[in-house]
């Protein structure tokens, strides 16, 4: 359960390095500024679950961002932000991308894996409406015999629990490829005639996400260095008799909708950008805020913007970097496992307010513990 002060404030907040000292390239700054502009409307209106900011805190930087010259983007961040370390600041980053898989609009030979829309009987309940002690908690399920019960898990859906209800957007050619598209949360469907249909996340069945890579490691069946997405897929294909049980160990199942636009939408409702968007836990990072990562993976070191969330992205300084679409994005995202440090960018004056408690009581809760 989230404390009213927000998970980040409970973890602790302290000042980080000066932004001018960070190795932010001109290209990195430009792409981050573009993403930040898109995030601003949500930053200004959303309640910040982390407890670190209020909508008004971002107003000055958002107003300036709209007309700030792209050629001088680096100075924008120097001018309006300061860095904060949440907890120990020790970061762990994985990667995700927009996969492309083969699919057909109707079931036919070679295309037998249904890709489902969100079912009408999937109910989401905000438990905070029932008790203050449940604030921030949500559950999903369905009603049966007048009772709210868990929704069908992956195994039940794969066995046909949703068949015959007209929920199919399309039919995929490969169970394993579709499983990993669900993990990514969005993707492209390449039809037999070469046309592309883009689909995006439209809900999940409420069951806990289980990482099958960790499951296979715990069972001792993955060789050293085989825990990347590519290694896991290879193991599943090499063990067809065992793979259904492994896949169904992840009871989470994702539903989709058809999407248009420049990129798949993230949690803020705006298109995510390759090499710029990062998924975070909003209990620790305000959605829309910039974040600088210094990792042992050079390609992921740099300035990112928190525009998305993920079922497996939980806790302080846990990040999932988005790499776009294509073979290179798949390669980098599938093998991404970076460790290092994270600096959260907050509007100037935020750290002092948070660490001294001089917020006028508007953001709630006690001052952060150092």
Tab-separated table of N, CA and C in Angstrom, residues 141-238:
chain	number	residue	atom	x	y	z
A	141	UNK	N	-11.116	-8.235	-12.070
A	141	UNK	CA	-11.759	-9.537	-11.981
A	141	UNK	C	-13.026	-9.554	-12.808
A	142	UNK	N	-13.914	-10.493	-12.500
A	142	UNK	CA	-15.206	-10.596	-13.178
A	142	UNK	C	-16.252	-11.014	-12.153
A	143	UNK	N	-17.500	-10.775	-12.490
A	143	UNK	CA	-18.586	-11.111	-11.577
A	143	UNK	C	-19.186	-12.449	-11.968
A	144	UNK	N	-19.315	-13.327	-10.981
A	144	UNK	CA	-19.965	-14.626	-11.166
A	144	UNK	C	-20.797	-14.916	-9.934
A	145	UNK	N	-22.072	-15.220	-10.121
A	145	UNK	CA	-22.993	-15.506	-9.011
A	145	UNK	C	-23.003	-14.371	-7.994
A	146	UNK	N	-22.931	-13.142	-8.511
A	146	UNK	CA	-23.012	-11.987	-7.636
A	146	UNK	C	-21.746	-11.669	-6.868
A	147	UNK	N	-20.658	-12.360	-7.171
A	147	UNK	CA	-19.399	-12.141	-6.461
A	147	UNK	C	-18.305	-11.742	-7.450
A	148	UNK	N	-17.395	-10.874	-7.000
A	148	UNK	CA	-16.232	-10.511	-7.797
A	148	UNK	C	-15.161	-11.579	-7.593
A	149	UNK	N	-14.769	-12.234	-8.673
A	149	UNK	CA	-13.778	-13.307	-8.591
A	149	UNK	C	-12.636	-12.994	-9.556
A	150	UNK	N	-11.481	-13.668	-9.396
A	150	UNK	CA	-10.366	-13.416	-10.313
A	150	UNK	C	-10.756	-13.691	-11.761
A	151	UNK	N	-10.162	-12.920	-12.686
A	151	UNK	CA	-10.443	-13.134	-14.097
A	151	UNK	C	-9.686	-14.371	-14.582
A	152	UNK	N	-10.086	-14.882	-15.731
A	152	UNK	CA	-9.434	-16.052	-16.302
A	152	UNK	C	-7.931	-15.809	-16.422
A	153	UNK	N	-7.147	-16.810	-16.051
A	153	UNK	CA	-5.699	-16.673	-16.178
A	153	UNK	C	-5.257	-17.091	-17.582
A	154	UNK	N	-3.959	-16.994	-17.847
A	154	UNK	CA	-3.447	-17.292	-19.185
A	154	UNK	C	-3.833	-18.699	-19.640
A	155	UNK	N	-3.689	-19.672	-18.766
A	155	UNK	CA	-3.987	-21.053	-19.164
A	155	UNK	C	-5.443	-21.207	-19.573
A	156	UNK	N	-6.348	-20.576	-18.825
A	156	UNK	CA	-7.774	-20.682	-19.151
A	156	UNK	C	-8.085	-19.984	-20.472
A	157	UNK	N	-7.475	-18.842	-20.693
A	157	UNK	CA	-7.705	-18.117	-21.947
A	157	UNK	C	-7.144	-18.907	-23.120
A	158	UNK	N	-5.946	-19.466	-22.946
A	158	UNK	CA	-5.359	-20.280	-24.010
A	158	UNK	C	-6.223	-21.509	-24.302
A	159	UNK	N	-6.942	-21.996	-23.275
A	159	UNK	CA	-7.791	-23.178	-23.449
A	159	UNK	C	-9.149	-22.832	-24.060
A	160	UNK	N	-9.415	-21.529	-24.281
A	160	UNK	CA	-10.648	-21.153	-24.967
A	160	UNK	C	-11.677	-20.434	-24.132
A	161	UNK	N	-11.317	-19.900	-22.966
A	161	UNK	CA	-12.294	-19.243	-22.102
A	161	UNK	C	-12.957	-18.042	-22.771
A	162	UNK	N	-12.285	-17.407	-23.727
A	162	UNK	CA	-12.850	-16.243	-24.406
A	162	UNK	C	-13.277	-16.542	-25.842
A	163	UNK	N	-13.183	-17.777	-26.259
A	163	UNK	CA	-13.506	-18.146	-27.637
A	163	UNK	C	-14.990	-17.929	-27.915
A	164	UNK	N	-15.318	-17.551	-29.154
A	164	UNK	CA	-16.701	-17.416	-29.569
A	164	UNK	C	-17.369	-16.133	-29.142
A	165	UNK	N	-16.607	-15.174	-28.613
A	165	UNK	CA	-17.207	-13.914	-28.157
A	165	UNK	C	-16.908	-12.741	-29.093
A	166	UNK	N	-16.263	-13.024	-30.229
A	166	UNK	CA	-15.992	-11.979	-31.196
A	166	UNK	C	-14.964	-10.964	-30.751
A	167	UNK	N	-14.039	-11.372	-29.893
A	167	UNK	CA	-13.041	-10.454	-29.337
A	167	UNK	C	-11.748	-10.425	-30.142
A	168	UNK	N	-11.638	-11.270	-31.145
A	168	UNK	CA	-10.366	-11.400	-31.857
A	168	UNK	C	-10.109	-10.188	-32.765
A	169	UNK	N	-8.978	-9.516	-32.532
A	169	UNK	CA	-8.525	-8.463	-33.446
A	169	UNK	C	-7.901	-9.101	-34.679
A	170	UNK	N	-7.130	-10.143	-34.441
A	170	UNK	CA	-6.425	-10.853	-35.509
A	170	UNK	C	-5.948	-12.177	-34.928
A	171	UNK	N	-5.259	-12.965	-35.773
A	171	UNK	CA	-4.749	-14.266	-35.364
A	171	UNK	C	-3.256	-14.312	-35.666
A	172	UNK	N	-2.446	-14.554	-34.641
A	172	UNK	CA	-0.993	-14.587	-34.803
A	172	UNK	C	-0.539	-15.950	-35.314
A	173	UNK	N	0.650	-15.938	-35.911
A	173	UNK	CA	1.193	-17.170	-36.476
A	173	UNK	C	2.006	-17.975	-35.472
A	174	UNK	N	2.448	-17.332	-34.381
A	174	UNK	CA	3.404	-17.989	-33.497
A	174	UNK	C	3.090	-17.651	-32.038
A	175	UNK	N	2.870	-18.686	-31.234
A	175	UNK	CA	2.519	-18.500	-29.828
A	175	UNK	C	3.624	-17.789	-29.057
A	176	UNK	N	4.863	-18.173	-29.300
A	176	UNK	CA	5.978	-17.600	-28.540
A	176	UNK	C	6.193	-16.138	-28.911
A	177	UNK	N	6.126	-15.820	-30.207
A	177	UNK	CA	6.268	-14.429	-30.624
A	177	UNK	C	5.159	-13.568	-30.021
A	178	UNK	N	3.936	-14.076	-30.000
A	178	UNK	CA	2.827	-13.302	-29.433
A	178	UNK	C	2.990	-13.147	-27.926
A	179	UNK	N	3.481	-14.175	-27.250
A	179	UNK	CA	3.725	-14.061	-25.807
A	179	UNK	C	4.649	-12.880	-25.521
A	180	UNK	N	5.730	-12.764	-26.282
A	180	UNK	CA	6.674	-11.683	-26.027
A	180	UNK	C	6.138	-10.328	-26.493
A	181	UNK	N	5.226	-10.318	-27.464
A	181	UNK	CA	4.553	-9.064	-27.795
A	181	UNK	C	3.709	-8.615	-26.607
A	182	UNK	N	3.062	-9.547	-25.935
A	182	UNK	CA	2.298	-9.190	-24.741
A	182	UNK	C	3.208	-8.615	-23.657
A	183	UNK	N	4.375	-9.195	-23.494
A	183	UNK	CA	5.323	-8.679	-22.502
A	183	UNK	C	5.700	-7.236	-22.844
A	184	UNK	N	5.887	-6.935	-24.136
A	184	UNK	CA	6.244	-5.588	-24.555
A	184	UNK	C	5.070	-4.627	-24.396
A	185	UNK	N	3.851	-5.104	-24.561
A	185	UNK	CA	2.677	-4.267	-24.342
A	185	UNK	C	2.110	-3.611	-25.588
A	186	UNK	N	2.818	-3.664	-26.713
A	186	UNK	CA	2.317	-3.123	-27.970
A	186	UNK	C	3.130	-3.752	-29.095
A	187	UNK	N	2.673	-3.577	-30.324
A	187	UNK	CA	3.432	-4.151	-31.420
A	187	UNK	C	2.772	-3.925	-32.762
A	188	UNK	N	3.399	-4.489	-33.778
A	188	UNK	CA	2.915	-4.386	-35.146
A	188	UNK	C	2.561	-5.778	-35.655
A	189	UNK	N	1.431	-5.868	-36.323
A	189	UNK	CA	1.007	-7.120	-36.932
A	189	UNK	C	1.193	-6.993	-38.438
A	190	UNK	N	2.037	-7.851	-39.010
A	190	UNK	CA	2.240	-7.843	-40.457
A	190	UNK	C	1.312	-8.876	-41.073
A	191	UNK	N	0.376	-8.385	-41.896
A	191	UNK	CA	-0.623	-9.251	-42.509
A	191	UNK	C	-0.062	-9.947	-43.751
A	192	UNK	N	-0.713	-11.017	-44.195
A	192	UNK	CA	-0.219	-11.749	-45.373
A	192	UNK	C	-0.067	-10.876	-46.614
A	193	UNK	N	-0.862	-9.794	-46.742
A	193	UNK	CA	-0.736	-8.920	-47.910
A	193	UNK	C	0.307	-7.825	-47.717
A	194	UNK	N	1.036	-7.855	-46.586
A	194	UNK	CA	2.089	-6.888	-46.332
A	194	UNK	C	1.659	-5.659	-45.560
A	195	UNK	N	0.372	-5.477	-45.356
A	195	UNK	CA	-0.081	-4.321	-44.582
A	195	UNK	C	0.253	-4.504	-43.099
A	196	UNK	N	0.350	-3.366	-42.404
A	196	UNK	CA	0.702	-3.369	-40.984
A	196	UNK	C	-0.474	-2.864	-40.158
A	197	UNK	N	-0.810	-3.599	-39.118
A	197	UNK	CA	-1.809	-3.177	-38.144
A	197	UNK	C	-1.093	-2.994	-36.808
A	198	UNK	N	-1.198	-1.804	-36.227
A	198	UNK	CA	-0.553	-1.565	-34.936
A	198	UNK	C	-1.560	-1.796	-33.817
A	199	UNK	N	-1.107	-2.450	-32.777
A	199	UNK	CA	-1.959	-2.700	-31.614
A	199	UNK	C	-1.254	-2.199	-30.358
A	200	UNK	N	-2.054	-1.733	-29.418
A	200	UNK	CA	-1.514	-1.225	-28.169
A	200	UNK	C	-2.249	-1.794	-26.968
A	201	UNK	N	-1.629	-1.691	-25.841
A	201	UNK	CA	-2.152	-2.213	-24.575
A	201	UNK	C	-3.533	-1.639	-24.270
A	202	UNK	N	-4.455	-2.510	-23.882
A	202	UNK	CA	-5.778	-2.054	-23.477
A	202	UNK	C	-6.276	-2.830	-22.270
A	203	UNK	N	-5.372	-3.101	-21.363
A	203	UNK	CA	-5.778	-3.768	-20.131
A	203	UNK	C	-5.133	-5.127	-19.963
A	204	UNK	N	-5.266	-5.640	-18.767
A	204	UNK	CA	-4.625	-6.898	-18.373
A	204	UNK	C	-5.587	-7.595	-17.446
A	205	UNK	N	-5.487	-8.911	-17.342
A	205	UNK	CA	-6.489	-9.692	-16.629
A	205	UNK	C	-6.406	-9.605	-15.102
A	206	UNK	N	-5.450	-8.859	-14.575
A	206	UNK	CA	-5.369	-8.693	-13.129
A	206	UNK	C	-4.545	-9.739	-12.412
A	207	UNK	N	-4.056	-10.709	-13.146
A	207	UNK	CA	-3.212	-11.734	-12.540
A	207	UNK	C	-1.766	-11.249	-12.469
A	208	UNK	N	-1.018	-11.748	-11.492
A	208	UNK	CA	0.360	-11.317	-11.287
A	208	UNK	C	1.248	-11.710	-12.459
A	209	UNK	N	2.121	-10.779	-12.833
A	209	UNK	CA	3.108	-11.055	-13.869
A	209	UNK	C	4.227	-11.919	-13.288
A	210	UNK	N	4.611	-12.955	-14.009
A	210	UNK	CA	5.726	-13.827	-13.620
A	210	UNK	C	6.745	-13.819	-14.746
A	211	UNK	N	7.966	-13.428	-14.459
A	211	UNK	CA	9.019	-13.440	-15.461
A	211	UNK	C	9.497	-14.860	-15.712
A	212	UNK	N	9.286	-15.360	-16.915
A	212	UNK	CA	9.649	-16.763	-17.164
A	212	UNK	C	11.160	-16.939	-17.250
A	213	UNK	N	11.896	-15.868	-17.516
A	213	UNK	CA	13.354	-15.988	-17.497
A	213	UNK	C	13.849	-16.336	-16.113
A	214	UNK	N	13.332	-15.625	-15.102
A	214	UNK	CA	13.709	-15.914	-13.717
A	214	UNK	C	13.257	-17.315	-13.324
A	215	UNK	N	12.076	-17.710	-13.809
A	215	UNK	CA	11.564	-19.049	-13.515
A	215	UNK	C	12.504	-20.121	-14.056
A	216	UNK	N	12.944	-19.951	-15.304
A	216	UNK	CA	13.842	-20.936	-15.908
A	216	UNK	C	15.219	-20.932	-15.240
A	217	UNK	N	15.677	-19.751	-14.824
A	217	UNK	CA	16.954	-19.697	-14.084
A	217	UNK	C	16.839	-20.454	-12.774
A	218	UNK	N	15.712	-20.250	-12.075
A	218	UNK	CA	15.518	-20.929	-10.790
A	218	UNK	C	15.473	-22.449	-10.962
A	219	UNK	N	15.004	-22.874	-12.102
A	219	UNK	CA	14.946	-24.318	-12.367
A	219	UNK	C	16.284	-24.864	-12.842
A	220	UNK	N	17.214	-23.971	-13.109
A	220	UNK	CA	18.548	-24.380	-13.513
A	220	UNK	C	18.651	-24.896	-14.933
A	221	UNK	N	17.718	-24.481	-15.797
A	221	UNK	CA	17.724	-25.019	-17.155
A	221	UNK	C	18.303	-24.041	-18.183
A	222	UNK	N	18.562	-22.798	-17.793
A	222	UNK	CA	19.179	-21.850	-18.702
A	222	UNK	C	20.683	-21.842	-18.498
A	223	UNK	N	21.397	-21.914	-19.579
A	223	UNK	CA	22.855	-21.851	-19.504
A	223	UNK	C	23.286	-20.424	-19.193
A	224	UNK	N	24.504	-20.233	-18.645
A	224	UNK	CA	24.996	-18.882	-18.393
A	224	UNK	C	24.929	-18.027	-19.664
A	225	UNK	N	24.427	-16.812	-19.513
A	225	UNK	CA	24.306	-15.910	-20.642
A	225	UNK	C	23.085	-16.147	-21.517
A	226	UNK	N	22.208	-17.082	-21.123
A	226	UNK	CA	21.049	-17.427	-21.939
A	226	UNK	C	19.776	-16.744	-21.458
A	227	UNK	N	19.875	-15.854	-20.457
A	227	UNK	CA	18.686	-15.270	-19.839
A	227	UNK	C	18.145	-14.065	-20.589
A	228	UNK	N	18.712	-13.716	-21.733
A	228	UNK	CA	18.150	-12.643	-22.551
A	228	UNK	C	16.852	-13.131	-23.193
A	229	UNK	N	16.084	-12.190	-23.760
A	229	UNK	CA	14.862	-12.581	-24.457
A	229	UNK	C	15.165	-13.591	-25.559
A	230	UNK	N	16.236	-13.332	-26.301
A	230	UNK	CA	16.589	-14.241	-27.389
A	230	UNK	C	16.921	-15.634	-26.862
A	231	UNK	N	17.637	-15.693	-25.722
A	231	UNK	CA	17.986	-16.979	-25.138
A	231	UNK	C	16.777	-17.733	-24.631
A	232	UNK	N	15.847	-17.012	-24.030
A	232	UNK	CA	14.625	-17.642	-23.524
A	232	UNK	C	13.792	-18.194	-24.679
A	233	UNK	N	13.656	-17.396	-25.754
A	233	UNK	CA	12.897	-17.856	-26.909
A	233	UNK	C	13.532	-19.107	-27.519
A	234	UNK	N	14.847	-19.119	-27.573
A	234	UNK	CA	15.542	-20.282	-28.124
A	234	UNK	C	15.260	-21.515	-27.280
A	235	UNK	N	15.287	-21.370	-25.943
A	235	UNK	CA	15.014	-22.509	-25.063
A	235	UNK	C	13.588	-23.010	-25.284
A	236	UNK	N	12.624	-22.095	-25.385
A	236	UNK	CA	11.228	-22.494	-25.567
A	236	UNK	C	11.050	-23.273	-26.871
A	237	UNK	N	11.725	-22.841	-27.922
A	237	UNK	CA	11.590	-23.530	-29.210
A	237	UNK	C	12.277	-24.888	-29.186
A	238	UNK	N	13.334	-24.997	-28.398
A	238	UNK	CA	14.057	-26.258	-28.304
A	238	UNK	C	13.355	-27.262	-27.391
